Amino acid sequence: MSPLRSARSAAGTIAHRALTAYAERQPGHGAEGTVTVHSQGGLGNQLFIYAAGLSAARAAGAELRVDVGLHRERDDRPWLLDSLGLPAEVVDLGYAEHPGAGLLEKFRAAPRACSYREPAFSFDQQALAQPAGSCLFGYFQSWRYVEPVSEQMHAHFRRLAEHRAERLAAVDIDPGAVVVHVRRGDYLAAAGYHGLAGAQYYREAVGLLRRCGFSGPLLLLSDDLPLALEELSDLGELVPLAQPGMDAVDELLLMRAAPALVTANSSFSWWGGWSGQRPGRPVVSPRPWFDEPTVSDRDLLPPSWLTLDRRTFSGR
C-alpha cells in the first residue's frame, strides 16, 4: 500500500474510533414504543439503516423512528428517503459539535442516542434484538438486516417504480442488456478505504454476463460519466442510461430494472441489485468490498450474487 493510501486508511480508522468514543459519552435519547436509528450517508447507506431499523422495530413490536440530524450537518448528504415514501416517524434530535477539529471535523455531529452501536461491519444479531425505546447507530450493511423486512421493502420499490413510471418510460432497456454501474466521485478521494473496482473488473464481469447469454447493449450509470466512458472505452459502445433531469432515485430504479447488473463496491449499487431480485437476473459484484483490511464484507452480499475478486483485475 502506498504511503498516501496508508495515511488515508489510518485517518479513516482514527476518525471512526474517535466518533465511536465520543458517541459512547453521550446520554441516551430513547422514546417509548419506538426504535430509533440515526440516518447518515447517501441513498444506499440511508436504505440500509432504514431497513435495519425497520427489522429491529418489528422484532421489538415497536414503531420506527428515524433521526435525520446528521444530514442537517452535511450539505452533500441530504435526507433522501422522504422521496421514496417509506413509512417512519422522522425526527431531528439535535447534535453537539465534536470537540475535535481538523481530521475529526466532519464527524462533529456524533449522535447523542446510541444505546446500541454497531460493533463491527459484519452482521450482528443483537442489533435486531433490542427492546422498544432503543436507539441504534451504525451502517448495518448486510442482506441479513434487510431479510426480515424484504417483502415490505420490495413492495415499496414496486410502488415507487409505478409512481415514477412516466419518468422512467423515457428509457428503453433491452431484455438482453447489461447495466454497468461505475462509482468514482468521492471514492477517488477515499481510495485507501473503499478502493476502486477497476476497468479490468468490469471487462471480466461483462464477459461473464455475455457468456450467460446477455448479448444486448451495454448501458452505463456513473457519478462520473466522462471518466467511466474513458476507462471502459475498449468494452465497445457504452450507452449512458440516465436521462437529463433524473435523480438518484431514478437511477436506482433503472438499476432495479436491469436484466443483468454489474455493480461497483457501492451501497447504491447494492440496492440496485437487491431491489431488482428475480429469477434469471444475475448480479455481479466485486470483492473485497473495501480496501481497508480490518472491515469484513462476509455478510454484505446476498448468497445468490456472482462475485469477482477485483484485486485479481487491478490493472487497466
Coordinates of C-alpha atoms in Angstrom, one line a residue:
M1 CA 0.0 0.0 0.0
S2 CA 1.3 3.5 -0.9
P3 CA 2.1 6.0 1.9
L4 CA -0.8 8.1 0.7
R5 CA -3.3 5.2 0.9
S6 CA -1.9 4.1 4.2
A7 CA -2.3 7.6 5.6
R8 CA -5.9 7.8 4.3
S9 CA -6.7 4.4 5.8
A10 CA -5.2 5.3 9.1
A11 CA -7.1 8.6 9.1
G12 CA -10.4 6.8 8.5
T13 CA -9.7 4.4 11.3
I14 CA -8.7 7.1 13.8
A15 CA -11.8 9.2 12.8
H16 CA -14.1 6.2 13.3
R17 CA -12.7 5.4 16.7
A18 CA -13.0 9.0 17.8
L19 CA -16.6 9.2 16.6
T20 CA -17.4 5.9 18.5
A21 CA -15.7 7.1 21.7
Y22 CA -17.5 10.4 21.6
A23 CA -20.8 8.7 21.0
E24 CA -20.3 6.5 24.0
R25 CA -20.1 9.5 26.2
Q26 CA -23.5 10.9 25.1
P27 CA -26.7 10.5 27.0
G28 CA -29.4 8.3 25.5
H29 CA -32.4 9.6 23.6
G30 CA -34.8 6.7 23.6
A31 CA -38.6 7.0 23.1
E32 CA -41.2 4.7 24.5
G33 CA -42.7 2.4 21.9
T34 CA -40.2 3.2 19.2
V35 CA -36.8 2.0 17.9
T36 CA -34.7 5.0 16.7
V37 CA -32.0 4.8 14.1
H38 CA -29.6 7.6 13.1
S39 CA -29.6 8.1 9.4
Q40 CA -26.3 9.1 7.6
G41 CA -24.6 8.9 4.3
G42 CA -26.0 8.8 0.8
L43 CA -29.1 7.0 -0.5
G44 CA -27.6 3.5 -0.3
N45 CA -26.5 3.9 3.3
Q46 CA -29.8 5.5 4.3
L47 CA -31.7 2.5 2.9
F48 CA -29.5 0.0 4.8
I49 CA -30.0 2.0 8.1
Y50 CA -33.8 2.3 7.5
A51 CA -34.2 -1.4 6.7
A52 CA -32.2 -2.5 9.8
G53 CA -34.2 -0.1 11.9
L54 CA -37.5 -1.5 10.5
S55 CA -36.3 -5.1 11.2
A56 CA -35.4 -4.1 14.7
A57 CA -38.6 -2.3 15.3
R58 CA -40.7 -5.2 14.0
A59 CA -38.9 -7.6 16.3
A60 CA -39.5 -5.3 19.3
G61 CA -43.1 -4.7 18.5
A62 CA -42.3 -1.0 18.2
E63 CA -42.6 1.8 15.7
L64 CA -39.6 3.0 13.7
R65 CA -38.3 6.5 14.3
V66 CA -35.5 7.9 12.0
D67 CA -33.3 10.7 13.2
V68 CA -32.1 12.8 10.3
G69 CA -29.9 15.3 12.3
L70 CA -26.7 14.1 10.7
H71 CA -28.0 15.1 7.3
R72 CA -28.6 18.6 8.6
E73 CA -24.8 18.8 9.3
R74 CA -23.8 17.5 5.8
D75 CA -25.0 19.6 2.8
D76 CA -23.6 17.0 0.5
R77 CA -25.5 14.1 2.1
P78 CA -29.2 15.3 2.3
W79 CA -32.0 13.1 3.7
L80 CA -33.4 11.3 0.6
L81 CA -35.8 8.7 1.8
D82 CA -38.8 11.1 2.1
S83 CA -38.9 10.9 -1.7
L84 CA -39.3 7.1 -1.5
G85 CA -42.4 7.3 0.7
L86 CA -41.0 4.9 3.3
P87 CA -43.1 4.9 6.5
A88 CA -41.4 6.1 9.6
E89 CA -41.5 9.0 12.1
V90 CA -38.8 11.4 11.0
V91 CA -37.2 13.5 13.8
D92 CA -34.2 15.7 14.3
L93 CA -32.8 15.1 17.8
G94 CA -30.1 17.7 17.5
Y95 CA -26.3 17.2 17.9
A96 CA -23.5 18.7 19.8
E97 CA -20.4 19.6 17.9
H98 CA -17.4 17.3 18.3
P99 CA -14.8 19.0 20.4
G100 CA -12.0 17.9 17.9
A101 CA -11.0 19.8 14.8
G102 CA -9.2 19.1 11.5
L103 CA -9.4 15.4 10.7
L104 CA -12.4 14.9 13.0
E105 CA -14.4 18.0 11.9
K106 CA -16.6 16.1 9.5
F107 CA -17.6 13.8 12.4
R108 CA -18.6 16.7 14.7
A109 CA -22.3 15.7 14.6
A110 CA -21.9 12.5 16.6
P111 CA -25.2 11.2 17.9
R112 CA -26.3 11.5 21.5
A113 CA -28.6 8.5 21.3
C114 CA -26.5 5.3 21.0
S115 CA -27.9 2.6 23.3
Y116 CA -26.7 0.1 20.6
R117 CA -23.6 0.9 18.5
E118 CA -22.7 -1.5 15.7
P119 CA -19.5 -3.2 17.0
A120 CA -18.2 -4.3 13.5
F121 CA -19.1 -4.2 9.9
S122 CA -20.4 -7.8 9.8
F123 CA -23.9 -8.8 10.8
D124 CA -24.8 -8.8 14.5
Q125 CA -28.0 -10.5 15.6
Q126 CA -28.1 -8.4 18.7
A127 CA -28.9 -5.3 16.6
L128 CA -32.3 -7.0 15.9
A129 CA -32.9 -8.0 19.5
Q130 CA -33.0 -4.5 21.1
P131 CA -36.1 -3.6 23.1
A132 CA -38.6 -0.8 22.4
G133 CA -37.0 2.5 23.4
S134 CA -33.6 1.6 22.0
C135 CA -31.5 3.8 19.7
L136 CA -29.3 2.2 17.1
F137 CA -26.2 3.7 15.5
G138 CA -24.3 2.1 12.6
Y139 CA -24.3 1.4 8.9
F140 CA -25.9 -2.1 9.0
Q141 CA -24.7 -3.1 5.6
S142 CA -25.8 -6.7 5.3
W143 CA -28.5 -8.5 3.4
R144 CA -29.3 -10.2 6.7
Y145 CA -30.5 -7.0 8.3
V146 CA -32.8 -6.5 5.3
E147 CA -34.1 -10.0 5.0
P148 CA -36.8 -9.8 7.8
V149 CA -38.5 -6.9 6.0
S150 CA -37.7 -7.9 2.4
E151 CA -41.3 -8.3 1.4
Q152 CA -42.2 -4.9 2.7
M153 CA -39.1 -3.3 1.1
H154 CA -39.8 -4.9 -2.3
A155 CA -43.4 -3.7 -2.1
H156 CA -42.1 -0.1 -1.5
F157 CA -39.9 -0.4 -4.5
R158 CA -42.7 -1.7 -6.7
R159 CA -44.9 1.2 -5.7
L160 CA -42.1 3.7 -6.2
A161 CA -41.5 2.4 -9.7
E162 CA -45.2 2.7 -10.5
H163 CA -45.2 6.2 -9.2
R164 CA -42.2 7.2 -11.4
A165 CA -43.3 5.2 -14.4
E166 CA -43.8 8.2 -16.6
R167 CA -40.2 9.5 -15.8
L168 CA -38.7 6.1 -16.4
A169 CA -40.6 5.5 -19.7
A170 CA -38.1 7.7 -21.4
V171 CA -35.5 4.9 -21.0
D172 CA -35.8 1.8 -23.1
I173 CA -33.9 -1.2 -21.6
D174 CA -33.4 -4.2 -24.0
P175 CA -34.2 -7.6 -22.4
G176 CA -30.7 -8.7 -23.1
A177 CA -29.0 -5.5 -21.9
V178 CA -26.2 -5.4 -19.3
V179 CA -26.3 -2.4 -17.0
V180 CA -23.0 -1.3 -15.5
H181 CA -22.6 1.0 -12.5
V182 CA -19.3 2.7 -12.0
R183 CA -18.6 4.6 -8.8
R184 CA -15.9 7.2 -8.9
G185 CA -16.6 10.7 -7.5
D186 CA -15.9 10.7 -3.7
Y187 CA -14.3 7.2 -4.0
L188 CA -11.3 8.7 -5.8
A189 CA -10.6 10.8 -2.6
A190 CA -11.1 7.8 -0.3
A191 CA -9.5 5.1 -2.4
G192 CA -7.4 3.9 0.5
Y193 CA -10.5 2.9 2.4
H194 CA -13.1 2.0 -0.2
G195 CA -10.8 1.0 -3.1
L196 CA -11.9 1.2 -6.7
A197 CA -13.4 -1.5 -8.9
G198 CA -11.1 -1.1 -11.9
A199 CA -11.6 -1.4 -15.6
Q200 CA -10.4 -5.0 -15.8
Y201 CA -13.0 -6.0 -13.2
Y202 CA -15.7 -4.5 -15.4
R203 CA -14.3 -6.3 -18.5
E204 CA -14.4 -9.6 -16.7
A205 CA -17.9 -9.0 -15.3
V206 CA -19.3 -8.1 -18.7
G207 CA -17.6 -11.1 -20.3
L208 CA -19.2 -13.3 -17.7
L209 CA -22.6 -12.0 -18.4
R210 CA -22.1 -12.3 -22.1
R211 CA -21.3 -15.9 -21.6
C212 CA -24.6 -16.2 -19.6
G213 CA -26.5 -15.1 -22.7
F214 CA -26.9 -11.4 -22.2
S215 CA -25.9 -10.1 -25.6
G216 CA -27.8 -6.8 -25.7
P217 CA -26.4 -3.3 -25.3
L218 CA -24.1 -2.1 -22.5
L219 CA -25.8 0.6 -20.5
L220 CA -23.8 2.8 -18.2
L221 CA -24.7 4.6 -14.9
S222 CA -22.0 6.5 -13.1
D223 CA -21.4 9.5 -10.9
D224 CA -18.6 10.5 -13.3
L225 CA -19.7 9.6 -16.9
P226 CA -16.7 11.1 -18.8
L227 CA -14.2 9.2 -16.6
A228 CA -16.2 5.9 -16.8
L229 CA -16.6 6.2 -20.6
E230 CA -12.8 6.7 -20.9
E231 CA -11.9 3.9 -18.6
L232 CA -14.2 1.4 -20.2
S233 CA -13.7 2.5 -23.8
D234 CA -12.5 -0.9 -25.0
L235 CA -15.7 -2.6 -24.0
G236 CA -17.4 -1.3 -27.1
E237 CA -20.3 1.1 -27.3
L238 CA -21.4 2.1 -23.8
V239 CA -24.7 4.0 -23.7
P240 CA -25.4 6.3 -20.8
L241 CA -28.6 5.2 -19.3
A242 CA -29.8 8.1 -17.1
Q243 CA -31.6 11.0 -18.9
P244 CA -31.2 14.7 -18.1
G245 CA -33.2 15.7 -15.0
M246 CA -33.2 12.2 -13.5
D247 CA -32.2 12.0 -9.8
A248 CA -30.5 9.3 -7.7
V249 CA -33.8 7.6 -7.0
D250 CA -34.5 7.3 -10.8
E251 CA -31.0 5.8 -11.3
L252 CA -31.6 3.3 -8.5
L253 CA -34.9 2.2 -10.2
L254 CA -33.0 1.9 -13.5
M255 CA -30.6 -0.5 -11.9
R256 CA -33.6 -2.3 -10.4
A257 CA -34.9 -2.8 -13.9
A258 CA -31.6 -4.1 -15.3
P259 CA -31.9 -7.6 -16.9
A260 CA -28.3 -8.1 -15.7
L261 CA -26.3 -5.8 -13.5
V262 CA -22.6 -5.2 -12.8
T263 CA -22.2 -3.3 -9.5
A264 CA -19.5 -1.2 -8.1
N265 CA -18.4 -1.7 -4.5
S266 CA -21.1 0.9 -3.5
S267 CA -24.1 0.6 -1.3
F268 CA -26.0 2.5 -4.0
S269 CA -25.2 -0.3 -6.5
W270 CA -26.1 -2.9 -3.8
W271 CA -29.6 -1.6 -3.6
G272 CA -29.9 -1.5 -7.4
G273 CA -29.0 -5.2 -7.3
W274 CA -31.2 -6.2 -4.3
S275 CA -34.3 -4.3 -5.2
G276 CA -34.4 -6.0 -8.7
Q277 CA -34.0 -9.6 -7.5
R278 CA -35.9 -12.0 -9.6
P279 CA -35.3 -15.5 -11.2
G280 CA -32.8 -15.5 -14.0
R281 CA -31.5 -12.0 -13.3
P282 CA -27.8 -12.1 -12.5
V283 CA -25.9 -9.6 -10.4
V284 CA -22.1 -9.4 -10.5
S285 CA -20.3 -7.6 -7.6
P286 CA -16.7 -7.0 -6.7
R287 CA -14.8 -8.5 -3.7
P288 CA -13.4 -7.3 -1.4
W289 CA -15.9 -4.5 -0.9
F290 CA -13.3 -2.4 0.9
D291 CA -9.5 -2.0 0.6
E292 CA -9.4 -1.4 4.4
P293 CA -8.4 -4.9 5.6
T294 CA -10.0 -4.6 9.1
V295 CA -13.5 -4.3 7.5
S296 CA -15.2 -7.6 6.8
D297 CA -17.7 -7.9 4.0
R298 CA -18.6 -11.5 4.7
D299 CA -22.3 -10.7 5.3
L300 CA -22.7 -8.0 2.8
L301 CA -23.7 -9.7 -0.5
P302 CA -26.7 -12.0 -0.9
P303 CA -25.5 -15.6 -1.5
S304 CA -27.1 -15.8 -4.9
W305 CA -24.9 -13.0 -6.4
L306 CA -21.9 -13.7 -8.6
T307 CA -18.6 -12.2 -7.3
L308 CA -15.2 -11.4 -8.8
D309 CA -12.1 -10.6 -6.9
R310 CA -11.3 -7.1 -8.0
R311 CA -7.7 -7.5 -6.7
T312 CA -7.1 -10.0 -9.5
F313 CA -8.2 -7.4 -12.0
S314 CA -6.5 -4.4 -10.7
G315 CA -4.9 -3.1 -13.9
R316 CA -6.4 -1.4 -16.9

